[in-house]
Amino acid sequence: ILVAGAGGLGSPILMQVASMGVGFIRVIDRDIVDISNLQRQHLYGVNVIGIPKVEAAKSRLIELNPFIEVDPVPLPITPKNAISLIQNVDLVIDALDAMAPRYALNRACQKLNIPFIYGGVIMQNGNTSTIIPGETACLECFQGGIKDEDLPSCAVQGVHPSVINLIGSIQTSEAVKILLGEEPVLKNKLLFADLTDLSIEIINLSKNEDCPVCGSCNSPLNIEFSTWEEICGREGGRTFIYNPEINEKLNLDKLNENIRKIGYNLVISSEMGTTFQSKGITGSIINSGVAIFEGLTGLEEAKKLKKQILG
Ligand SMILES: [Zn+2]
């Protein structure tokens, strides 16, 4: 199976499917473990801060169950690479925190006829639905056309670990049903849970005949994707992330040498990535090419720093 996202939702989903013995788990996430993640991302402890999430996730999952195969992919999910990322899996579980990569996966799953278990959480709310191509409504039948910049983000609004574990567990239960050949419960249904009053509602969905993805209107909205992206800063300064669409297979030893040469201290270096620091700037680079720089004044500075590191 594929679990897209190794953060809040990814944590309970990955730990459950690994412990239950799902034999092949591809896990995709472009991020690095940050101290602010630990409140809700229970796959990780303080010892892996600064390490790529997929690398830390793999070692934790293999600890839980050494008999499974985990395929860590430290890349963003984009309209261009989604099809290749979902090759050879029986189902895709959505544990993402943004709509654009979800739409990319929804479309790829529709094309390759792969079940897609949608899940989303914010504050104390969560919702989930099980999408079976050709049978049920697709994600864009009932939640199409949403722009990420119009949504509240977890970095700003926060998200309660309890609702993450609730929704992630329901997604896992649906996944196991599909893998065992049983009927998933949330086909054409959207479950909505709100922990503020502990209300749980199930709304019936139906396929939108004019859906731009699975219906008759054959012109899906463009999914926005940019190689450089500014994300919510964690503490002061601005944070930029570089998103390669394919694995650039960088040589980390050479990068570490360059990082030291330009005056940064290595904080932690692992098989797949390096985190470094100096003068109020924290940077991470993953061997896939993903780069995250915090504490900068602008995009030009981020581009310059990346160039210096790559040499
Ligand atoms: Zn649709």
PDB file of C-alpha atoms and ligand atoms in Angstrom:
ATOM      1  CA  ILE A   1       0.000   0.000   0.000  1.00  0.00           C
ATOM      2  CA  LEU A   2       0.949   3.653  -0.189  1.00  0.00           C
ATOM      3  CA  VAL A   3       0.594   6.038   2.748  1.00  0.00           C
ATOM      4  CA  ALA A   4       0.854   9.599   1.459  1.00  0.00           C
ATOM      5  CA  GLY A   5       2.134  11.756   4.308  1.00  0.00           C
ATOM      6  CA  ALA A   6       4.090  10.690   7.402  1.00  0.00           C
ATOM      7  CA  GLY A   7       2.848  13.395   9.763  1.00  0.00           C
ATOM      8  CA  GLY A   8      -0.168  13.529  12.073  1.00  0.00           C
ATOM      9  CA  LEU A   9      -2.483  11.139  10.210  1.00  0.00           C
ATOM     10  CA  GLY A  10       0.433   9.128   8.864  1.00  0.00           C
ATOM     11  CA  SER A  11       1.633   8.270  12.388  1.00  0.00           C
ATOM     12  CA  PRO A  12      -1.342   6.178  13.597  1.00  0.00           C
ATOM     13  CA  ILE A  13      -1.997   4.773  10.113  1.00  0.00           C
ATOM     14  CA  LEU A  14       1.597   3.645   9.547  1.00  0.00           C
ATOM     15  CA  MET A  15       2.054   2.164  13.014  1.00  0.00           C
ATOM     16  CA  GLN A  16      -1.185   0.183  12.720  1.00  0.00           C
ATOM     17  CA  VAL A  17      -0.675  -1.180   9.200  1.00  0.00           C
ATOM     18  CA  ALA A  18       2.960  -2.073   9.954  1.00  0.00           C
ATOM     19  CA  SER A  19       2.121  -3.848  13.216  1.00  0.00           C
ATOM     20  CA  MET A  20      -0.720  -5.735  11.530  1.00  0.00           C
ATOM     21  CA  GLY A  21       1.713  -7.002   8.917  1.00  0.00           C
ATOM     22  CA  VAL A  22       0.798  -5.194   5.707  1.00  0.00           C
ATOM     23  CA  GLY A  23       3.744  -6.528   3.709  1.00  0.00           C
ATOM     24  CA  PHE A  24       4.734  -3.554   1.565  1.00  0.00           C
ATOM     25  CA  ILE A  25       4.337   0.047   2.678  1.00  0.00           C
ATOM     26  CA  ARG A  26       5.503   2.933   0.517  1.00  0.00           C
ATOM     27  CA  VAL A  27       5.613   6.118   2.572  1.00  0.00           C
ATOM     28  CA  ILE A  28       5.909   9.517   0.932  1.00  0.00           C
ATOM     29  CA  ASP A  29       6.763  12.763   2.724  1.00  0.00           C
ATOM     30  CA  ARG A  30       9.125  15.596   1.821  1.00  0.00           C
ATOM     31  CA  ASP A  31       9.466  16.962   5.358  1.00  0.00           C
ATOM     32  CA  ILE A  32      12.012  16.784   8.183  1.00  0.00           C
ATOM     33  CA  VAL A  33      11.065  15.950  11.800  1.00  0.00           C
ATOM     34  CA  ASP A  34      10.698  19.201  13.770  1.00  0.00           C
ATOM     35  CA  ILE A  35      10.218  19.596  17.516  1.00  0.00           C
ATOM     36  CA  SER A  36       6.805  21.193  16.858  1.00  0.00           C
ATOM     37  CA  ASN A  37       5.620  17.905  15.267  1.00  0.00           C
ATOM     38  CA  LEU A  38       6.072  15.739  18.351  1.00  0.00           C
ATOM     39  CA  GLN A  39       2.827  16.767  20.081  1.00  0.00           C
ATOM     40  CA  ARG A  40       0.825  14.871  17.457  1.00  0.00           C
ATOM     41  CA  GLN A  41       3.212  12.839  15.277  1.00  0.00           C
ATOM     42  CA  HIS A  42       3.787   9.917  17.588  1.00  0.00           C
ATOM     43  CA  LEU A  43       5.980   7.984  15.173  1.00  0.00           C
ATOM     44  CA  TYR A  44       8.809  10.279  16.204  1.00  0.00           C
ATOM     45  CA  GLY A  45      10.790  11.101  19.328  1.00  0.00           C
ATOM     46  CA  VAL A  46      13.327  13.783  20.184  1.00  0.00           C
ATOM     47  CA  ASN A  47      16.161  11.569  18.918  1.00  0.00           C
ATOM     48  CA  VAL A  48      15.080  11.973  15.270  1.00  0.00           C
ATOM     49  CA  ILE A  49      14.593  15.756  15.167  1.00  0.00           C
ATOM     50  CA  GLY A  50      16.280  17.014  11.984  1.00  0.00           C
ATOM     51  CA  ILE A  51      16.024  13.663  10.146  1.00  0.00           C
ATOM     52  CA  PRO A  52      13.823  13.156   7.035  1.00  0.00           C
ATOM     53  CA  LYS A  53      10.412  11.890   8.196  1.00  0.00           C
ATOM     54  CA  VAL A  54      10.338   8.948   5.796  1.00  0.00           C
ATOM     55  CA  GLU A  55      13.730   7.746   7.028  1.00  0.00           C
ATOM     56  CA  ALA A  56      12.756   8.032  10.712  1.00  0.00           C
ATOM     57  CA  ALA A  57       9.378   6.420   9.920  1.00  0.00           C
ATOM     58  CA  LYS A  58      11.024   3.475   8.199  1.00  0.00           C
ATOM     59  CA  SER A  59      13.321   2.673  11.119  1.00  0.00           C
ATOM     60  CA  ARG A  60      10.449   2.960  13.638  1.00  0.00           C
ATOM     61  CA  LEU A  61       8.177   0.732  11.527  1.00  0.00           C
ATOM     62  CA  ILE A  62      10.884  -1.898  11.059  1.00  0.00           C
ATOM     63  CA  GLU A  63      11.332  -1.881  14.855  1.00  0.00           C
ATOM     64  CA  LEU A  64       7.608  -2.585  15.189  1.00  0.00           C
ATOM     65  CA  ASN A  65       7.692  -5.309  12.536  1.00  0.00           C
ATOM     66  CA  PRO A  66      10.970  -6.449  10.931  1.00  0.00           C
ATOM     67  CA  PHE A  67       9.133  -8.745   8.491  1.00  0.00           C
ATOM     68  CA  ILE A  68       7.654  -5.980   6.341  1.00  0.00           C
ATOM     69  CA  GLU A  69       9.153  -3.927   3.525  1.00  0.00           C
ATOM     70  CA  VAL A  70       9.060  -0.130   3.832  1.00  0.00           C
ATOM     71  CA  ASP A  71       9.831   2.023   0.781  1.00  0.00           C
ATOM     72  CA  PRO A  72      10.641   5.596   1.909  1.00  0.00           C
ATOM     73  CA  VAL A  73      10.119   8.324  -0.720  1.00  0.00           C
ATOM     74  CA  PRO A  74      11.218  11.841   0.340  1.00  0.00           C
ATOM     75  CA  LEU A  75       9.465  13.782  -2.434  1.00  0.00           C
ATOM     76  CA  PRO A  76       6.482  16.106  -2.837  1.00  0.00           C
ATOM     77  CA  ILE A  77       3.424  14.666  -4.634  1.00  0.00           C
ATOM     78  CA  THR A  78       2.719  16.577  -7.840  1.00  0.00           C
ATOM     79  CA  PRO A  79       0.476  16.197 -10.902  1.00  0.00           C
ATOM     80  CA  LYS A  80       3.515  14.972 -12.839  1.00  0.00           C
ATOM     81  CA  ASN A  81       4.867  12.318 -10.474  1.00  0.00           C
ATOM     82  CA  ALA A  82       1.625  11.023  -8.884  1.00  0.00           C
ATOM     83  CA  ILE A  83       1.096   8.197 -11.398  1.00  0.00           C
ATOM     84  CA  SER A  84       4.607   6.828 -10.963  1.00  0.00           C
ATOM     85  CA  LEU A  85       4.390   7.085  -7.153  1.00  0.00           C
ATOM     86  CA  ILE A  86       1.263   4.911  -6.970  1.00  0.00           C
ATOM     87  CA  GLN A  87       2.568   2.190  -9.301  1.00  0.00           C
ATOM     88  CA  ASN A  88       2.286  -1.349  -7.919  1.00  0.00           C
ATOM     89  CA  VAL A  89       0.212  -0.614  -4.818  1.00  0.00           C
ATOM     90  CA  ASP A  90      -3.223  -2.058  -3.993  1.00  0.00           C
ATOM     91  CA  LEU A  91      -4.504   1.046  -2.257  1.00  0.00           C
ATOM     92  CA  VAL A  92      -3.596   4.607  -1.342  1.00  0.00           C
ATOM     93  CA  ILE A  93      -4.244   6.176   2.063  1.00  0.00           C
ATOM     94  CA  ASP A  94      -4.356   9.973   2.189  1.00  0.00           C
ATOM     95  CA  ALA A  95      -2.538  11.365   5.225  1.00  0.00           C
ATOM     96  CA  LEU A  96      -1.731  14.723   3.647  1.00  0.00           C
ATOM     97  CA  ASP A  97      -2.288  18.255   4.906  1.00  0.00           C
ATOM     98  CA  ALA A  98      -2.966  20.061   1.610  1.00  0.00           C
ATOM     99  CA  MET A  99      -5.494  19.801  -1.227  1.00  0.00           C
ATOM    100  CA  ALA A 100      -3.187  20.120  -4.266  1.00  0.00           C
ATOM    101  CA  PRO A 101      -1.310  16.829  -3.702  1.00  0.00           C
ATOM    102  CA  ARG A 102      -4.618  15.147  -2.742  1.00  0.00           C
ATOM    103  CA  TYR A 103      -6.121  16.138  -6.082  1.00  0.00           C
ATOM    104  CA  ALA A 104      -3.026  14.803  -7.860  1.00  0.00           C
ATOM    105  CA  LEU A 105      -3.428  11.453  -6.068  1.00  0.00           C
ATOM    106  CA  ASN A 106      -7.213  11.368  -6.603  1.00  0.00           C
ATOM    107  CA  ARG A 107      -6.721  11.758 -10.351  1.00  0.00           C
ATOM    108  CA  ALA A 108      -3.916   9.192 -10.504  1.00  0.00           C
ATOM    109  CA  CYS A 109      -6.019   6.680  -8.511  1.00  0.00           C
ATOM    110  CA  GLN A 110      -8.988   7.238 -10.852  1.00  0.00           C
ATOM    111  CA  LYS A 111      -6.731   6.571 -13.846  1.00  0.00           C
ATOM    112  CA  LEU A 112      -5.151   3.410 -12.461  1.00  0.00           C
ATOM    113  CA  ASN A 113      -8.331   2.198 -10.719  1.00  0.00           C
ATOM    114  CA  ILE A 114      -6.816   2.144  -7.213  1.00  0.00           C
ATOM    115  CA  PRO A 115      -8.926   2.675  -4.043  1.00  0.00           C
ATOM    116  CA  PHE A 116      -8.159   5.988  -2.311  1.00  0.00           C
ATOM    117  CA  ILE A 117      -8.994   6.563   1.360  1.00  0.00           C
ATOM    118  CA  TYR A 118      -9.345  10.285   1.917  1.00  0.00           C
ATOM    119  CA  GLY A 119      -8.763  11.841   5.351  1.00  0.00           C
ATOM    120  CA  GLY A 120      -8.374  15.396   6.601  1.00  0.00           C
ATOM    121  CA  VAL A 121      -8.064  16.992  10.049  1.00  0.00           C
ATOM    122  CA  ILE A 122      -7.913  20.512  11.489  1.00  0.00           C
ATOM    123  CA  MET A 123      -8.329  21.802  15.046  1.00  0.00           C
ATOM    124  CA  GLN A 124     -10.777  19.311  16.617  1.00  0.00           C
ATOM    125  CA  ASN A 125     -12.504  18.301  13.339  1.00  0.00           C
ATOM    126  CA  GLY A 126     -11.819  15.547  10.906  1.00  0.00           C
ATOM    127  CA  ASN A 127     -13.438  13.866   7.929  1.00  0.00           C
ATOM    128  CA  THR A 128     -12.836  10.754   5.889  1.00  0.00           C
ATOM    129  CA  SER A 129     -14.333   8.872   2.940  1.00  0.00           C
ATOM    130  CA  THR A 130     -13.449   5.763   0.954  1.00  0.00           C
ATOM    131  CA  ILE A 131     -13.219   6.297  -2.783  1.00  0.00           C
ATOM    132  CA  ILE A 132     -13.477   3.320  -5.135  1.00  0.00           C
ATOM    133  CA  PRO A 133     -12.890   4.394  -8.762  1.00  0.00           C
ATOM    134  CA  GLY A 134     -15.802   3.554 -11.060  1.00  0.00           C
ATOM    135  CA  GLU A 135     -18.071   2.866  -8.076  1.00  0.00           C
ATOM    136  CA  THR A 136     -18.208   5.885  -5.777  1.00  0.00           C
ATOM    137  CA  ALA A 137     -17.898   9.650  -5.870  1.00  0.00           C
ATOM    138  CA  CYS A 138     -14.289  10.771  -6.261  1.00  0.00           C
ATOM    139  CA  LEU A 139     -12.681  13.423  -4.047  1.00  0.00           C
ATOM    140  CA  GLU A 140     -13.378  16.131  -6.606  1.00  0.00           C
ATOM    141  CA  CYS A 141     -17.075  15.178  -6.802  1.00  0.00           C
ATOM    142  CA  PHE A 142     -17.559  16.431  -3.237  1.00  0.00           C
ATOM    143  CA  GLN A 143     -14.506  18.551  -2.356  1.00  0.00           C
ATOM    144  CA  GLY A 144     -13.261  19.863  -5.681  1.00  0.00           C
ATOM    145  CA  GLY A 145     -11.804  23.248  -6.510  1.00  0.00           C
ATOM    146  CA  ILE A 146     -10.507  24.094  -3.028  1.00  0.00           C
ATOM    147  CA  LYS A 147      -7.387  26.244  -2.986  1.00  0.00           C
ATOM    148  CA  ASP A 148      -4.885  25.590  -0.219  1.00  0.00           C
ATOM    149  CA  GLU A 149      -4.320  29.298   0.390  1.00  0.00           C
ATOM    150  CA  ASP A 150      -8.026  29.645   1.321  1.00  0.00           C
ATOM    151  CA  LEU A 151      -7.837  26.946   4.004  1.00  0.00           C
ATOM    152  CA  PRO A 152      -6.678  27.322   7.609  1.00  0.00           C
ATOM    153  CA  SER A 153      -3.415  25.460   8.108  1.00  0.00           C
ATOM    154  CA  CYS A 154      -2.309  23.187  10.936  1.00  0.00           C
ATOM    155  CA  ALA A 155       0.655  25.489  11.529  1.00  0.00           C
ATOM    156  CA  VAL A 156      -1.722  28.398  12.241  1.00  0.00           C
ATOM    157  CA  GLN A 157      -4.821  26.719  13.714  1.00  0.00           C
ATOM    158  CA  GLY A 158      -3.244  23.660  15.279  1.00  0.00           C
ATOM    159  CA  VAL A 159      -4.746  20.204  15.336  1.00  0.00           C
ATOM    160  CA  HIS A 160      -5.691  18.017  18.281  1.00  0.00           C
ATOM    161  CA  PRO A 161      -3.854  14.672  18.422  1.00  0.00           C
ATOM    162  CA  SER A 162      -7.053  12.899  19.522  1.00  0.00           C
ATOM    163  CA  VAL A 163      -8.958  13.749  16.343  1.00  0.00           C
ATOM    164  CA  ILE A 164      -5.958  12.709  14.245  1.00  0.00           C
ATOM    165  CA  ASN A 165      -5.833   9.314  15.924  1.00  0.00           C
ATOM    166  CA  LEU A 166      -9.603   8.878  15.548  1.00  0.00           C
ATOM    167  CA  ILE A 167      -9.667   9.675  11.819  1.00  0.00           C
ATOM    168  CA  GLY A 168      -6.400   7.797  11.132  1.00  0.00           C
ATOM    169  CA  SER A 169      -7.799   4.713  12.856  1.00  0.00           C
ATOM    170  CA  ILE A 170     -11.011   4.819  10.813  1.00  0.00           C
ATOM    171  CA  GLN A 171      -8.935   5.120   7.628  1.00  0.00           C
ATOM    172  CA  THR A 172      -6.856   2.126   8.726  1.00  0.00           C
ATOM    173  CA  SER A 173      -9.993   0.093   9.419  1.00  0.00           C
ATOM    174  CA  GLU A 174     -11.302   0.897   5.924  1.00  0.00           C
ATOM    175  CA  ALA A 175      -7.926  -0.029   4.403  1.00  0.00           C
ATOM    176  CA  VAL A 176      -7.830  -3.396   6.154  1.00  0.00           C
ATOM    177  CA  LYS A 177     -11.376  -4.164   4.949  1.00  0.00           C
ATOM    178  CA  ILE A 178     -10.331  -3.489   1.355  1.00  0.00           C
ATOM    179  CA  LEU A 179      -7.150  -5.565   1.679  1.00  0.00           C
ATOM    180  CA  LEU A 180      -9.166  -8.493   3.073  1.00  0.00           C
ATOM    181  CA  GLY A 181     -11.743  -8.263   0.288  1.00  0.00           C
ATOM    182  CA  GLU A 182     -14.490  -7.017   2.612  1.00  0.00           C
ATOM    183  CA  GLU A 183     -16.818  -4.084   1.922  1.00  0.00           C
ATOM    184  CA  PRO A 184     -15.498  -0.761   3.245  1.00  0.00           C
ATOM    185  CA  VAL A 185     -18.141   1.159   5.235  1.00  0.00           C
ATOM    186  CA  LEU A 186     -17.457   4.674   3.944  1.00  0.00           C
ATOM    187  CA  LYS A 187     -18.150   4.082   0.246  1.00  0.00           C
ATOM    188  CA  ASN A 188     -20.113   7.118  -0.976  1.00  0.00           C
ATOM    189  CA  LYS A 189     -20.169   8.350   2.616  1.00  0.00           C
ATOM    190  CA  LEU A 190     -18.310  11.193   4.295  1.00  0.00           C
ATOM    191  CA  LEU A 191     -17.764  10.723   8.017  1.00  0.00           C
ATOM    192  CA  PHE A 192     -17.383  13.980   9.910  1.00  0.00           C
ATOM    193  CA  ALA A 193     -16.200  14.019  13.527  1.00  0.00           C
ATOM    194  CA  ASP A 194     -16.001  17.015  15.859  1.00  0.00           C
ATOM    195  CA  LEU A 195     -14.399  16.518  19.249  1.00  0.00           C
ATOM    196  CA  THR A 196     -15.659  19.850  20.625  1.00  0.00           C
ATOM    197  CA  ASP A 197     -19.077  18.215  21.236  1.00  0.00           C
ATOM    198  CA  LEU A 198     -18.086  14.655  20.286  1.00  0.00           C
ATOM    199  CA  SER A 199     -20.529  14.650  17.379  1.00  0.00           C
ATOM    200  CA  ILE A 200     -20.021  12.160  14.592  1.00  0.00           C
ATOM    201  CA  GLU A 201     -22.095  12.454  11.445  1.00  0.00           C
ATOM    202  CA  ILE A 202     -22.143  10.402   8.280  1.00  0.00           C
ATOM    203  CA  ILE A 203     -23.243  12.239   5.155  1.00  0.00           C
ATOM    204  CA  ASN A 204     -24.318  10.373   2.004  1.00  0.00           C
ATOM    205  CA  LEU A 205     -22.409  11.258  -1.139  1.00  0.00           C
ATOM    206  CA  SER A 206     -23.147  10.587  -4.759  1.00  0.00           C
ATOM    207  CA  LYS A 207     -21.126  10.811  -7.896  1.00  0.00           C
ATOM    208  CA  ASN A 208     -21.305  14.214  -9.583  1.00  0.00           C
ATOM    209  CA  GLU A 209     -22.139  13.466 -13.229  1.00  0.00           C
ATOM    210  CA  ASP A 210     -20.389  16.711 -14.218  1.00  0.00           C
ATOM    211  CA  CYS A 211     -17.271  16.018 -12.136  1.00  0.00           C
ATOM    212  CA  PRO A 212     -14.195  17.241 -14.034  1.00  0.00           C
ATOM    213  CA  VAL A 213     -12.254  14.136 -12.972  1.00  0.00           C
ATOM    214  CA  CYS A 214     -14.612  11.126 -12.960  1.00  0.00           C
ATOM    215  CA  GLY A 215     -17.669  12.609 -14.713  1.00  0.00           C
ATOM    216  CA  SER A 216     -18.579  13.976 -18.109  1.00  0.00           C
ATOM    217  CA  CYS A 217     -16.920  17.392 -17.846  1.00  0.00           C
ATOM    218  CA  ASN A 218     -13.482  16.450 -19.024  1.00  0.00           C
ATOM    219  CA  SER A 219     -11.488  19.549 -18.099  1.00  0.00           C
ATOM    220  CA  PRO A 220     -10.124  19.268 -14.565  1.00  0.00           C
ATOM    221  CA  LEU A 221      -8.931  22.443 -12.908  1.00  0.00           C
ATOM    222  CA  ASN A 222      -5.229  23.028 -13.045  1.00  0.00           C
ATOM    223  CA  ILE A 223      -3.393  21.847  -9.924  1.00  0.00           C
ATOM    224  CA  GLU A 224      -0.966  24.517  -8.810  1.00  0.00           C
ATOM    225  CA  PHE A 225       2.578  23.386  -8.196  1.00  0.00           C
ATOM    226  CA  SER A 226       5.742  25.405  -7.781  1.00  0.00           C
ATOM    227  CA  THR A 227       9.305  24.234  -7.384  1.00  0.00           C
ATOM    228  CA  TRP A 228       9.988  26.873  -4.720  1.00  0.00           C
ATOM    229  CA  GLU A 229       7.351  27.407  -2.069  1.00  0.00           C
ATOM    230  CA  GLU A 230       7.145  29.579   1.041  1.00  0.00           C
ATOM    231  CA  ILE A 231       5.701  27.763   4.057  1.00  0.00           C
ATOM    232  CA  CYS A 232       4.644  29.002   7.513  1.00  0.00           C
ATOM    233  CA  GLY A 233       7.741  30.075   9.423  1.00  0.00           C
ATOM    234  CA  ARG A 234       8.253  28.284  12.702  1.00  0.00           C
ATOM    235  CA  GLU A 235      10.073  30.973  14.622  1.00  0.00           C
ATOM    236  CA  GLY A 236      11.064  34.260  13.021  1.00  0.00           C
ATOM    237  CA  GLY A 237      12.350  34.773   9.490  1.00  0.00           C
ATOM    238  CA  ARG A 238      10.838  33.175   6.414  1.00  0.00           C
ATOM    239  CA  THR A 239      10.873  29.505   5.442  1.00  0.00           C
ATOM    240  CA  PHE A 240      11.321  28.256   1.882  1.00  0.00           C
ATOM    241  CA  ILE A 241      11.167  24.758   0.498  1.00  0.00           C
ATOM    242  CA  TYR A 242      12.540  23.445  -2.779  1.00  0.00           C
ATOM    243  CA  ASN A 243      10.396  20.668  -4.300  1.00  0.00           C
ATOM    244  CA  PRO A 244      11.999  18.454  -6.942  1.00  0.00           C
ATOM    245  CA  GLU A 245       9.497  16.290  -8.856  1.00  0.00           C
ATOM    246  CA  ILE A 246      11.909  13.424  -9.375  1.00  0.00           C
ATOM    247  CA  ASN A 247      14.620  12.072  -7.101  1.00  0.00           C
ATOM    248  CA  GLU A 248      17.809  14.031  -7.808  1.00  0.00           C
ATOM    249  CA  LYS A 249      19.961  11.405  -6.021  1.00  0.00           C
ATOM    250  CA  LEU A 250      22.395  13.850  -4.438  1.00  0.00           C
ATOM    251  CA  ASN A 251      25.670  12.772  -2.857  1.00  0.00           C
ATOM    252  CA  LEU A 252      25.290  13.759   0.806  1.00  0.00           C
ATOM    253  CA  ASP A 253      28.991  13.397   1.688  1.00  0.00           C
ATOM    254  CA  LYS A 254      29.864  16.027  -0.880  1.00  0.00           C
ATOM    255  CA  LEU A 255      27.037  18.304   0.303  1.00  0.00           C
ATOM    256  CA  ASN A 256      28.121  17.988   3.947  1.00  0.00           C
ATOM    257  CA  GLU A 257      31.610  19.068   2.925  1.00  0.00           C
ATOM    258  CA  ASN A 258      30.214  22.136   1.116  1.00  0.00           C
ATOM    259  CA  ILE A 259      27.931  22.985   4.057  1.00  0.00           C
ATOM    260  CA  ARG A 260      30.941  23.054   6.413  1.00  0.00           C
ATOM    261  CA  LYS A 261      33.000  25.046   3.911  1.00  0.00           C
ATOM    262  CA  ILE A 262      30.455  27.882   3.781  1.00  0.00           C
ATOM    263  CA  GLY A 263      30.447  28.137   7.578  1.00  0.00           C
ATOM    264  CA  TYR A 264      27.484  26.085   8.797  1.00  0.00           C
ATOM    265  CA  ASN A 265      27.521  23.501  11.587  1.00  0.00           C
ATOM    266  CA  LEU A 266      26.041  20.080  10.904  1.00  0.00           C
ATOM    267  CA  VAL A 267      23.339  19.443  13.526  1.00  0.00           C
ATOM    268  CA  ILE A 268      22.482  15.927  12.441  1.00  0.00           C
ATOM    269  CA  SER A 269      23.346  13.906   9.372  1.00  0.00           C
ATOM    270  CA  SER A 270      21.711  10.609   8.448  1.00  0.00           C
ATOM    271  CA  GLU A 271      21.547   8.252   5.489  1.00  0.00           C
ATOM    272  CA  MET A 272      18.977  10.369   3.627  1.00  0.00           C
ATOM    273  CA  GLY A 273      19.484  13.914   4.868  1.00  0.00           C
ATOM    274  CA  THR A 274      21.415  16.583   6.717  1.00  0.00           C
ATOM    275  CA  THR A 275      20.300  19.426   8.981  1.00  0.00           C
ATOM    276  CA  PHE A 276      22.645  22.350   9.587  1.00  0.00           C
ATOM    277  CA  GLN A 277      22.622  25.661  11.410  1.00  0.00           C
ATOM    278  CA  SER A 278      24.385  28.984  11.789  1.00  0.00           C
ATOM    279  CA  LYS A 279      23.611  32.686  12.248  1.00  0.00           C
ATOM    280  CA  GLY A 280      19.885  32.192  12.892  1.00  0.00           C
ATOM    281  CA  ILE A 281      19.429  30.058   9.779  1.00  0.00           C
ATOM    282  CA  THR A 282      18.466  26.392   9.932  1.00  0.00           C
ATOM    283  CA  GLY A 283      18.587  24.319   6.779  1.00  0.00           C
ATOM    284  CA  SER A 284      17.873  20.741   5.817  1.00  0.00           C
ATOM    285  CA  ILE A 285      18.694  18.965   2.611  1.00  0.00           C
ATOM    286  CA  ILE A 286      17.482  15.502   1.601  1.00  0.00           C
ATOM    287  CA  ASN A 287      19.297  13.292  -0.905  1.00  0.00           C
ATOM    288  CA  SER A 288      16.187  13.421  -3.129  1.00  0.00           C
ATOM    289  CA  GLY A 289      16.931  17.130  -3.685  1.00  0.00           C
ATOM    290  CA  VAL A 290      14.327  18.557  -1.276  1.00  0.00           C
ATOM    291  CA  ALA A 291      15.745  21.562   0.594  1.00  0.00           C
ATOM    292  CA  ILE A 292      14.141  23.447   3.503  1.00  0.00           C
ATOM    293  CA  PHE A 293      15.622  26.732   4.717  1.00  0.00           C
ATOM    294  CA  GLU A 294      14.326  28.602   7.784  1.00  0.00           C
ATOM    295  CA  GLY A 295      15.137  32.101   8.991  1.00  0.00           C
ATOM    296  CA  LEU A 296      15.798  33.753   5.630  1.00  0.00           C
ATOM    297  CA  THR A 297      14.875  37.224   4.378  1.00  0.00           C
ATOM    298  CA  GLY A 298      13.595  36.150   0.966  1.00  0.00           C
ATOM    299  CA  LEU A 299      13.517  33.665  -1.899  1.00  0.00           C
ATOM    300  CA  GLU A 300      16.689  34.984  -3.537  1.00  0.00           C
ATOM    301  CA  GLU A 301      18.657  34.175  -0.390  1.00  0.00           C
ATOM    302  CA  ALA A 302      17.199  30.645  -0.410  1.00  0.00           C
ATOM    303  CA  LYS A 303      18.186  30.076  -4.041  1.00  0.00           C
ATOM    304  CA  LYS A 304      21.684  31.383  -3.380  1.00  0.00           C
ATOM    305  CA  LEU A 305      22.152  29.130  -0.343  1.00  0.00           C
ATOM    306  CA  LYS A 306      21.020  26.069  -2.300  1.00  0.00           C
ATOM    307  CA  LYS A 307      23.480  26.873  -5.077  1.00  0.00           C
ATOM    308  CA  GLN A 308      26.339  27.214  -2.579  1.00  0.00           C
ATOM    309  CA  ILE A 309      25.500  23.868  -0.985  1.00  0.00           C
ATOM    310  CA  LEU A 310      25.214  21.996  -4.264  1.00  0.00           C
ATOM    311  CA  GLY A 311      28.559  23.533  -5.289  1.00  0.00           C
TER     312      GLY A 311
HETATM  313 ZN    ZN B   1     -15.510  12.823  -9.386  1.00  0.00          ZN
END
